[in-house]
Coordinates of C-alpha atoms in Angstrom, one line a residue:
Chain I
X801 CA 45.0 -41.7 -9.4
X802 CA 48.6 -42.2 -9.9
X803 CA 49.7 -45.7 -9.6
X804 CA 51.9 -46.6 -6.2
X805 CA 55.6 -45.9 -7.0
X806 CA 54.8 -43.4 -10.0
X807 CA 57.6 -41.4 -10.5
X808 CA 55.2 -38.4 -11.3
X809 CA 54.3 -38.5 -7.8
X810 CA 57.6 -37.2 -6.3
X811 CA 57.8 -34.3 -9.0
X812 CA 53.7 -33.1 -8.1
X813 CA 54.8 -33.2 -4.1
X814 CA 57.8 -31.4 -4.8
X815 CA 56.0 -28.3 -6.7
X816 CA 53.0 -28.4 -4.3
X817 CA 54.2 -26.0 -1.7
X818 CA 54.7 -23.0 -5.1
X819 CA 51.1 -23.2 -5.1
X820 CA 51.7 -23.2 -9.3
X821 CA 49.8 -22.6 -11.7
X822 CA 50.5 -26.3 -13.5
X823 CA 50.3 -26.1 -17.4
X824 CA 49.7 -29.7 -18.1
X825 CA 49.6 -32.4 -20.7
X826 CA 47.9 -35.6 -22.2
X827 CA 49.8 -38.7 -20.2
X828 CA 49.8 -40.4 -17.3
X829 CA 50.7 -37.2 -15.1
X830 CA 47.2 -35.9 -16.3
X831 CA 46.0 -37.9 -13.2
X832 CA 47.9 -35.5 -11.0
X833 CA 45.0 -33.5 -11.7
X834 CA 42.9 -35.3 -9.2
X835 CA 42.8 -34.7 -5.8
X836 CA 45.0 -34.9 -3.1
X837 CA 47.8 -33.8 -5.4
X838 CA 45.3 -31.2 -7.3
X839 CA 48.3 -30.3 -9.1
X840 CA 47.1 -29.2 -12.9
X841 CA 45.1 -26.7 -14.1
X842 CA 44.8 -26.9 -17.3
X843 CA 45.2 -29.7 -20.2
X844 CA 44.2 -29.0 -23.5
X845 CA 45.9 -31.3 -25.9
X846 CA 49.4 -32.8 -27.1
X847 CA 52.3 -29.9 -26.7
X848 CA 49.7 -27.2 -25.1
X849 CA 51.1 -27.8 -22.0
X850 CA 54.1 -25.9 -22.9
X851 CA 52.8 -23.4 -25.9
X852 CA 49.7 -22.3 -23.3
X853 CA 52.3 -21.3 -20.7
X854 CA 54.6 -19.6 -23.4
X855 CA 50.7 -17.3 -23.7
X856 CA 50.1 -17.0 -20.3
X857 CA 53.3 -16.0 -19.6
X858 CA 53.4 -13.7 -22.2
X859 CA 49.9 -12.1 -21.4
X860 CA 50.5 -11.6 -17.2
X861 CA 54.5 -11.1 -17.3
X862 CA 57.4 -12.4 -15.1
X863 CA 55.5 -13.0 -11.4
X864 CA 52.8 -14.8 -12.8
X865 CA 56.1 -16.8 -14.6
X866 CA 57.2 -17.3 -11.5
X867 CA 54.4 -19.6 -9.9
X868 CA 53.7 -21.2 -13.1
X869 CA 55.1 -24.3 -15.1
X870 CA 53.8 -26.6 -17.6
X871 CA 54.7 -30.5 -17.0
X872 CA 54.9 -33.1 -19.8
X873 CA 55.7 -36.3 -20.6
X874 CA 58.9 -37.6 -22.4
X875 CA 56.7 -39.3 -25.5
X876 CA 55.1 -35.6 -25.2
X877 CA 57.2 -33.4 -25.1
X878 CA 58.8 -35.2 -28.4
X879 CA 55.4 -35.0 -30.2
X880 CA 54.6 -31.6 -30.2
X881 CA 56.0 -29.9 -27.0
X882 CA 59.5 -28.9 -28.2
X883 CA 58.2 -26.5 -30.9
X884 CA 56.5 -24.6 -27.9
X885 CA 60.2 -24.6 -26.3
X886 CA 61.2 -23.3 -29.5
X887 CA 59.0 -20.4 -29.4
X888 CA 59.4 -19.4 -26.2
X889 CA 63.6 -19.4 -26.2
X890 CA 62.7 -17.4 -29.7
X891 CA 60.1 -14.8 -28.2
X892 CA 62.5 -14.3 -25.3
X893 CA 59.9 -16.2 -22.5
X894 CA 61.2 -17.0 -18.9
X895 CA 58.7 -20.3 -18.5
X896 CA 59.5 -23.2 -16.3
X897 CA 58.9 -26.0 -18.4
X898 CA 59.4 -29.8 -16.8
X899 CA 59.9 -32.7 -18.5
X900 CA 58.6 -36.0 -16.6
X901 CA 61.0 -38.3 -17.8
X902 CA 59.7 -41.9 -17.4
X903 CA 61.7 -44.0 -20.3
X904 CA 58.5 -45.0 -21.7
X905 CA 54.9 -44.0 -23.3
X906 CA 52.8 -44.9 -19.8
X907 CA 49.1 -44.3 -20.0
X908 CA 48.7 -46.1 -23.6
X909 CA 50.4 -49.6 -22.8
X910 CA 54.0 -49.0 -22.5
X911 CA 55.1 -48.3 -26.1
X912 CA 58.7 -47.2 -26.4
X913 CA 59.5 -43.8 -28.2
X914 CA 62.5 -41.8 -29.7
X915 CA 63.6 -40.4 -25.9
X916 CA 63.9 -43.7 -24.5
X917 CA 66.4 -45.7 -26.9
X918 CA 64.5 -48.8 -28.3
X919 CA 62.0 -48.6 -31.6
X920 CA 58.7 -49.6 -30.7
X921 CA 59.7 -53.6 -31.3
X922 CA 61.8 -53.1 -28.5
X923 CA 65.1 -52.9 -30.6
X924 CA 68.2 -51.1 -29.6
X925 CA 68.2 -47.6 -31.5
X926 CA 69.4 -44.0 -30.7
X927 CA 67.5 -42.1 -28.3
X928 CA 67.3 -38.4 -28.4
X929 CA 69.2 -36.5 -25.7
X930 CA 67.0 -34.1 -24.5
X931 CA 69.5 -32.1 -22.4
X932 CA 71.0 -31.9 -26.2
X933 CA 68.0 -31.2 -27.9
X934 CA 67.5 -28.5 -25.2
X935 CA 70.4 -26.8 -25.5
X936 CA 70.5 -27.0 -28.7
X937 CA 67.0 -24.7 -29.1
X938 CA 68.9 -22.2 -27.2
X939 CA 67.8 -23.2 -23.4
X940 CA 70.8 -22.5 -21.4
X941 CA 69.3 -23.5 -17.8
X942 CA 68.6 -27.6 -18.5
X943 CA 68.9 -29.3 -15.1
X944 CA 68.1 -32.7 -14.4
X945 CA 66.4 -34.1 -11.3
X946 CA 65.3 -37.3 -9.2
X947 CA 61.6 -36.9 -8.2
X948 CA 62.2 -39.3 -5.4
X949 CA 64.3 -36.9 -3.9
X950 CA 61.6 -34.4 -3.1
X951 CA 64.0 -32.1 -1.2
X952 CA 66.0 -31.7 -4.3
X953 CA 63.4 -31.2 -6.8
X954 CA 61.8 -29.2 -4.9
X955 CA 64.9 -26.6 -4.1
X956 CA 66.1 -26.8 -8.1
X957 CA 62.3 -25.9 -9.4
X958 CA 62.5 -23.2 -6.8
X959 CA 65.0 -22.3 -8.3
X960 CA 63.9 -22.6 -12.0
X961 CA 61.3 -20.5 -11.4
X962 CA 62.5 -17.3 -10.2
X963 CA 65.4 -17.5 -12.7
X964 CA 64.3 -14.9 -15.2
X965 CA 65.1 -16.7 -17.8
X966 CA 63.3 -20.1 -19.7
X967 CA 64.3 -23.5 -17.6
X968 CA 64.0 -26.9 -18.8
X969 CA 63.8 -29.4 -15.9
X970 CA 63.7 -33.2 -16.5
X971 CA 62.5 -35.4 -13.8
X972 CA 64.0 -38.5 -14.3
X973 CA 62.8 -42.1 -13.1
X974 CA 61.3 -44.3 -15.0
X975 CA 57.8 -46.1 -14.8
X976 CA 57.4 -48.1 -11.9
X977 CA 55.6 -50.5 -14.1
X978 CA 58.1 -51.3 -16.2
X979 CA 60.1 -54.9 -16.0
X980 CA 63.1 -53.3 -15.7
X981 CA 62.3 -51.4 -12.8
X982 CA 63.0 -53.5 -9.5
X983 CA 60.8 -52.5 -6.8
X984 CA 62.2 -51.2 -3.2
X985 CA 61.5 -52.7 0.0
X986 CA 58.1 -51.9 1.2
X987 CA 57.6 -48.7 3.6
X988 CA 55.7 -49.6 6.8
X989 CA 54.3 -47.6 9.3
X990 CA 55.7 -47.0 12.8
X991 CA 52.1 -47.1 15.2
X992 CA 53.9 -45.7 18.0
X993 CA 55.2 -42.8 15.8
X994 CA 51.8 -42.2 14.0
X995 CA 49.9 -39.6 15.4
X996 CA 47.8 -40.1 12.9
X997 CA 47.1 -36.5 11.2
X998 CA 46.8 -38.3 7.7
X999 CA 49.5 -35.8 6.0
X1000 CA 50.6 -39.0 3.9
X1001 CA 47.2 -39.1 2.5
X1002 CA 48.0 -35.9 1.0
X1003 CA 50.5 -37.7 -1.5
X1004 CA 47.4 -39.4 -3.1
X1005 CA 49.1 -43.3 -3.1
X1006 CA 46.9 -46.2 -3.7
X1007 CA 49.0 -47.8 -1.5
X1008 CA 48.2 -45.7 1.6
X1009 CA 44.8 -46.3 3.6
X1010 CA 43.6 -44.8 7.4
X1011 CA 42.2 -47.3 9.6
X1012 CA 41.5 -46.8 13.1
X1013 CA 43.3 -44.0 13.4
X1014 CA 46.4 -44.6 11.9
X1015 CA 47.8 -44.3 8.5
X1016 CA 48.1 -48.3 7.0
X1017 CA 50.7 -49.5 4.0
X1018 CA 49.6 -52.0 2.2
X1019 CA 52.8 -54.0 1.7
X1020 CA 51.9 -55.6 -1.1
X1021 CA 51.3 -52.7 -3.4
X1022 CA 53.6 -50.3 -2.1
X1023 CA 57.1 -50.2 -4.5
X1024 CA 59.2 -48.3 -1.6
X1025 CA 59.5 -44.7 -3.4
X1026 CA 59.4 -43.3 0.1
X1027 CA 57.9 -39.8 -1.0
X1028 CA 55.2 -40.7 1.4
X1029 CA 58.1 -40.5 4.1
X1030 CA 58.8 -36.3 3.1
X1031 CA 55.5 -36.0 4.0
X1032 CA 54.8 -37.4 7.3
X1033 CA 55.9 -35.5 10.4
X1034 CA 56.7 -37.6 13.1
X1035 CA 59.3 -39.9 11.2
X1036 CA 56.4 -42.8 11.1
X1037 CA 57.2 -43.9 7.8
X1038 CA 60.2 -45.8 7.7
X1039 CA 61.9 -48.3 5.6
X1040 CA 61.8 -51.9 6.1
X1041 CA 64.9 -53.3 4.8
X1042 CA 65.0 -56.5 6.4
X1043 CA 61.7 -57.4 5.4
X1044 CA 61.6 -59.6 2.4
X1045 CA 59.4 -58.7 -0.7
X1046 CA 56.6 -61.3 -0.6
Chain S
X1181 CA 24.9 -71.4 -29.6
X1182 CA 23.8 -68.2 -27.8
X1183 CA 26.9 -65.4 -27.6
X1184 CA 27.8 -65.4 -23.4
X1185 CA 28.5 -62.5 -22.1
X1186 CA 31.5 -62.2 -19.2
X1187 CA 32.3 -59.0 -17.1
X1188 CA 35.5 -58.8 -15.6
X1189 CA 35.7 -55.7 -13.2
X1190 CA 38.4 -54.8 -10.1
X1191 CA 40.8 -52.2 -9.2
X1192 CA 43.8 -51.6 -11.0
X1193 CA 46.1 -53.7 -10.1
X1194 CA 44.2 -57.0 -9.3
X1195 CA 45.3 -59.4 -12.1
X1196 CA 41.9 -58.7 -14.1
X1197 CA 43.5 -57.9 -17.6
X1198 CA 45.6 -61.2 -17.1
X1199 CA 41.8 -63.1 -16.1
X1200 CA 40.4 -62.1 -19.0
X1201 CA 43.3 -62.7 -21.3
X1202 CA 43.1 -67.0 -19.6
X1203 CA 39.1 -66.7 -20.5
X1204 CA 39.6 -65.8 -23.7
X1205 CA 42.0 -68.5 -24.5
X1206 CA 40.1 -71.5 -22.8
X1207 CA 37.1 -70.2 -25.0
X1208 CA 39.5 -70.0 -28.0
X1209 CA 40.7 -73.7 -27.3
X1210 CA 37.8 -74.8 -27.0
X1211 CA 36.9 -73.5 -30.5
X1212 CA 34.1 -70.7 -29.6
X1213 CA 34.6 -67.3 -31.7
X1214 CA 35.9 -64.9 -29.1
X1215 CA 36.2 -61.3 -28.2
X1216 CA 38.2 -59.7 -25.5
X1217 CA 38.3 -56.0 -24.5
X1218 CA 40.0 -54.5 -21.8
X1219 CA 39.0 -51.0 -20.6
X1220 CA 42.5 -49.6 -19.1
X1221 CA 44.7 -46.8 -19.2
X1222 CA 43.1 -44.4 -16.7
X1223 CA 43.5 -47.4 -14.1
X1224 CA 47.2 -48.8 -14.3
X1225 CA 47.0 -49.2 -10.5
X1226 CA 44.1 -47.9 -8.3
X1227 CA 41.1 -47.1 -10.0
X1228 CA 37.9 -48.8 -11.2
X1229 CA 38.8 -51.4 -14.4
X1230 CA 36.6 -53.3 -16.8
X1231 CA 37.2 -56.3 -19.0
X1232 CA 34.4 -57.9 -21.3
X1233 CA 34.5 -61.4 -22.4
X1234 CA 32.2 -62.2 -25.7
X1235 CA 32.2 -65.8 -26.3
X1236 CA 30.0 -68.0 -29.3
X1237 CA 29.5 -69.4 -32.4
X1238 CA 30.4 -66.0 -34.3
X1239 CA 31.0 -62.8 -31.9
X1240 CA 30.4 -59.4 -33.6
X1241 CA 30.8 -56.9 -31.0
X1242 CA 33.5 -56.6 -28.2
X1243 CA 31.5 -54.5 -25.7
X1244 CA 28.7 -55.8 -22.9
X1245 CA 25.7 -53.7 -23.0
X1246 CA 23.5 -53.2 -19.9
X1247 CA 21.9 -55.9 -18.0
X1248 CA 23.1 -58.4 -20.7
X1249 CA 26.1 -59.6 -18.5
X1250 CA 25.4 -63.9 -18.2
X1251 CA 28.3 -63.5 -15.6
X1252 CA 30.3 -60.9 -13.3
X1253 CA 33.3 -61.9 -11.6
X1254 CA 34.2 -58.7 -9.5
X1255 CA 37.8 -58.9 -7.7
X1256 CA 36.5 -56.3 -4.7
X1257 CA 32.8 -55.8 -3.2
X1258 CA 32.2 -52.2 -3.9
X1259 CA 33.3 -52.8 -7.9
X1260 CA 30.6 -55.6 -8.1
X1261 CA 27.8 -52.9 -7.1
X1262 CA 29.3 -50.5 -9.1
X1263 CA 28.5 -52.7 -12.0
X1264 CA 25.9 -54.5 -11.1
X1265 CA 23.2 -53.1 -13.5
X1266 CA 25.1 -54.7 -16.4
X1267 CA 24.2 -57.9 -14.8
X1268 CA 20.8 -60.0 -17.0
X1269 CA 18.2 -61.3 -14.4
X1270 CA 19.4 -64.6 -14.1
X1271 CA 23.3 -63.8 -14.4
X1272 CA 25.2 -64.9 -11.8
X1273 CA 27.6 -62.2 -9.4
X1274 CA 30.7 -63.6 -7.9
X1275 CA 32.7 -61.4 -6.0
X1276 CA 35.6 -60.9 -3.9
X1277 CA 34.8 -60.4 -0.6
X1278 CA 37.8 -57.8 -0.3
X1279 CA 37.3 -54.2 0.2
X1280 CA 39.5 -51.8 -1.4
X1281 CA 39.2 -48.2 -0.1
X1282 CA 39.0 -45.9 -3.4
X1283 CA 40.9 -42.6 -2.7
X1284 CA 37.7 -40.4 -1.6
X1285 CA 37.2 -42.7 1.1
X1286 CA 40.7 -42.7 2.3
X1287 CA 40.7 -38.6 2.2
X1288 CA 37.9 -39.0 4.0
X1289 CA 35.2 -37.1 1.5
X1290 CA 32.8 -40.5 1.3
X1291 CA 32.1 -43.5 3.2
X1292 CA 33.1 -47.0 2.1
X1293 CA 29.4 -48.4 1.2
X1294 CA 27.9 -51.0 4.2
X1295 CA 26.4 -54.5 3.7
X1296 CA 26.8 -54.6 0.1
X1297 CA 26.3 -58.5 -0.4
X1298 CA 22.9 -57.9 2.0
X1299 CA 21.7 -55.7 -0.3
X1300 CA 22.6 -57.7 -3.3
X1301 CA 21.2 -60.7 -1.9
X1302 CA 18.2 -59.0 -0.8
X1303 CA 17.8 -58.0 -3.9
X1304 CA 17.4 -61.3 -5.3
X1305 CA 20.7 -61.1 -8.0
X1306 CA 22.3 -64.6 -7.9
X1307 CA 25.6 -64.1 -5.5
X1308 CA 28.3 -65.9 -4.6
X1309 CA 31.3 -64.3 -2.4
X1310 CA 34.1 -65.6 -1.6
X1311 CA 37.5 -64.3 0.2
X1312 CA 39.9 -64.9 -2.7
X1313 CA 42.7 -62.6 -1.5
X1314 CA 42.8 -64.9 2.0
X1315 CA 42.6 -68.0 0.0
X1316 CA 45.1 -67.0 -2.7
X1317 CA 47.5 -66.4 0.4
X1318 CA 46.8 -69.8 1.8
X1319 CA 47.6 -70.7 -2.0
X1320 CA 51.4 -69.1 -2.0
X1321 CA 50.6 -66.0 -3.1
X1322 CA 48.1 -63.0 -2.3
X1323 CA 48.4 -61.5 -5.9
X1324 CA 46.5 -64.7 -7.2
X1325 CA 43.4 -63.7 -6.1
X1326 CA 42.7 -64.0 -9.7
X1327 CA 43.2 -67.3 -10.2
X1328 CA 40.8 -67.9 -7.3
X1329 CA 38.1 -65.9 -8.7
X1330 CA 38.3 -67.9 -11.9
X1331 CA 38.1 -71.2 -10.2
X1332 CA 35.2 -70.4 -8.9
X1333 CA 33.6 -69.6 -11.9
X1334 CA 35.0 -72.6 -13.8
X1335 CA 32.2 -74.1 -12.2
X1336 CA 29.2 -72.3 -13.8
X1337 CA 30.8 -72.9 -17.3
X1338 CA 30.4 -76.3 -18.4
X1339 CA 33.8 -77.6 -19.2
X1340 CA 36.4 -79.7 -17.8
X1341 CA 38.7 -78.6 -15.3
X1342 CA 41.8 -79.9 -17.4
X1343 CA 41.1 -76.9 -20.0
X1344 CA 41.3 -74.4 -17.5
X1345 CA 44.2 -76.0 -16.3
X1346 CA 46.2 -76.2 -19.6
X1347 CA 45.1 -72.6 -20.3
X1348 CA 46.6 -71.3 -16.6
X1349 CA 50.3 -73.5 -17.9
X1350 CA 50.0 -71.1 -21.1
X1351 CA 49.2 -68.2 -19.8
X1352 CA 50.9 -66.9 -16.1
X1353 CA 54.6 -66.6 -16.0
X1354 CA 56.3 -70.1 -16.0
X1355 CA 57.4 -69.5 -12.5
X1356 CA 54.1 -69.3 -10.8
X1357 CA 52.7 -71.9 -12.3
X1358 CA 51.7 -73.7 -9.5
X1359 CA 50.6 -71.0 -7.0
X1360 CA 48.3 -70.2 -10.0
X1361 CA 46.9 -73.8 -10.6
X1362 CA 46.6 -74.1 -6.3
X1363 CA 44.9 -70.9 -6.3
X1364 CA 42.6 -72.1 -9.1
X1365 CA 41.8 -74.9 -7.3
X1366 CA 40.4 -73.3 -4.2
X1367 CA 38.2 -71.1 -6.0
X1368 CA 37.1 -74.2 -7.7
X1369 CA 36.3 -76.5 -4.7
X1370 CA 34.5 -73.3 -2.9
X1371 CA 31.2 -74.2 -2.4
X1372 CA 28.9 -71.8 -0.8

């Protein structure tokens, strides 16, 4: 499962109403896969995320295009999954390719790459602009989103998808993991509010448990992303900000 | 001497990678050959995780076979049954008495396993539980349940507390030092 706080969470919540057909890729986000989120179908190897979509799209035409999208990592998509972007600008594709953007190489151990601006001592170097690099392979629709604003992901892959032309989408937020990254007050849950239908299960967070009834946050692993909060119905999920971080 | 064999297992998340990474050093410090591997990756936060530690006179092999454990120290009760079979005859369980809910169970698709520590102890495997998380809060901090769980182990290996002690200095971030060396110390003076 995804750790609590992954960025990749936000982005898999936010495409889960499409009902997508979800290309995917060899990272961390491969363990959107599992279920609740259930949110990838197929993962081959390194780049096939987004050449596999470039054939499927291809072989069944623009409305399977339009419920379909491959997602890959930054690291990724810079070892192998731009020359699939290549071909499908060049063989005139429509795909809806995302980018999960997390400023590092996750599932491996954290090793910097050439997206996120440090060599893999940690030195300062250049990083590679992939809104550039997009546009430069002839993508003309590059948008950039925050998956912890699952409304707004949500509406612009909505969007990306019935253009009718290729999209690049990069979700952007880096690892929760990673030192730089200062965690959010906890999210706690309002008892009197819960009505306990377990729709923030559905989000998949480690953080989240069910006990007698009610939906339970542990406060201690829970980094205060809040996507649990788009789910829930009743308005249970709410912020703590006075509450200190233990 | 013999090679010991250490198992390390949790939930990612726990503070098992840094565990092993303060066993391996004590061994090292005290001059044994030692080899550390961490299973991770797939477990950053929330699933099962595994550490071995391989500690002798000259260590060839990183991995723990089956039922050749000397030792388990399991940071939640469902992780020490999970792994229990790696366990030798006469090795010795300690576990957490904490119960972490894996995601089946919180969707609702399986049933968090009852009376595990009956059955071990029925079953005649050498167990000690104890509630680390509840006595790493009384120790400053909940997240050094790890620190617990070592203590109490520091007392089946035969060496002076002082070595786990400089080893914990060394190892956890300068600022919770002492939280560490309190939490340590519980585990340590736990006696079942």
């Amino acid at each position: 499962m995804l750790c609590a706080g992954c960025p990749h969470r936000g982005l898999y919540y936010a495409i889960k109403p499409f009902k997508p057909y979800v290309s995917g890729d060899i990272g961390c986000y491969t363990l959107g896969a599992s279920a609740p989120l259930s949110m990838m179908d197929a993962c081959v190897c390194m780049g096939a995320s987004v050449s596999a979509l470039h054939g499927f799209n291809t072989a069944r035409g623009k409305e399977q295009a339009r419920r379909s999208l491959a997602v890959i990592g930054d690291s990724t998509f810079i070892h192998s999954g731009i020359t699939g972007l290549i071909d499908i600008v060049y063989n005139k594709g429509i795909s809806t390719v995302v980018v999960l953007d997390n400023s590092t190489t996750g599932m491996t151990g954290h090793q910097n790459n050439p997206a996120n601006g440090l060599t893999i001592k940690g030195d300062p170097t250049s990083a590679v602009d992939l809104e550039a690099l997009a546009r430069a392979v002839g993508i003309r629709r590059v948008r950039v989103v925050d998956p912890f604003d699952v409304e707004g992901t949500r509406k612009a892959i909505g969007e990306e998808l019935e253009a009718e032309e290729p999209s690049l989408v990069i979700s952007r937020r880096p690892c929760a993991l990673l030192k730089s990254v200062k965690p959010q007050p906890a999210l706690r849950v309002e008892d009197a509010k819960c009505v306990g239908c377990k729709a923030c299960l559905t989000v998949g967070c480690p953080a989240i448990s069910f006990k007698d009834g009610k939906a339970v946050i542990d406060s201690v692993q829970c980094l205060g992303c809040g996507v649990c909060a788009y789910a829930c119905r009743t308005g249970a999920l709410v912020r703590s900000a006075s509450e200190e971080r233990r | 001497m013999e090679t010991k064999n250490i198992i390390i297992v949790g939930v990612g998340g726990q503070g098992t990678l840094l565990a092993s990474k303060l066993m391996g050093r004590v061994f090292m410090d005290e001059g044994y050959d030692v080899k550390v591997s961490e299973v991770h990756g797939m477990s950053q936060r929330g699933g099962s995780v595994v550490t071995y530690v391989r500690y002798g006179d000259s260590v060839a092999s990183a991995v723990v076979d089956k039922g050749e454990a000397n030792m388990i120290i399991s940071f939640e009760k469902l992780e020490s049954a999970r792994w229990l079979p790696y366990l030798k005859k006469d090795g010795v369980l300690i576990t957490n008495e904490q119960e972490i809910d894996p995601m089946t169970v919180i969707m609702g698709k399986a049933v968090y396993p009852e009376g595990i520590l009956e059955t071990l102890r029925e079953m005649g495997v050498k167990t000690v539980s104890v509630p680390a998380s509840q006595l790493a809060e009384e120790a400053g901090n909940v997240r050094a349940a790890n620190l617990v769980l070592l203590g109490v182990a520091s007392r089946f290996i035969d060496l002076e507390p002082e070595v786990w002690q400089a080893a914990i200095r060394a190892t956890v971030p300068p600022k919770t030092v002492d939280v560490n060396l309190e939490a340590f110390a519980k585990g340590r003076a736990c006696t079942e």
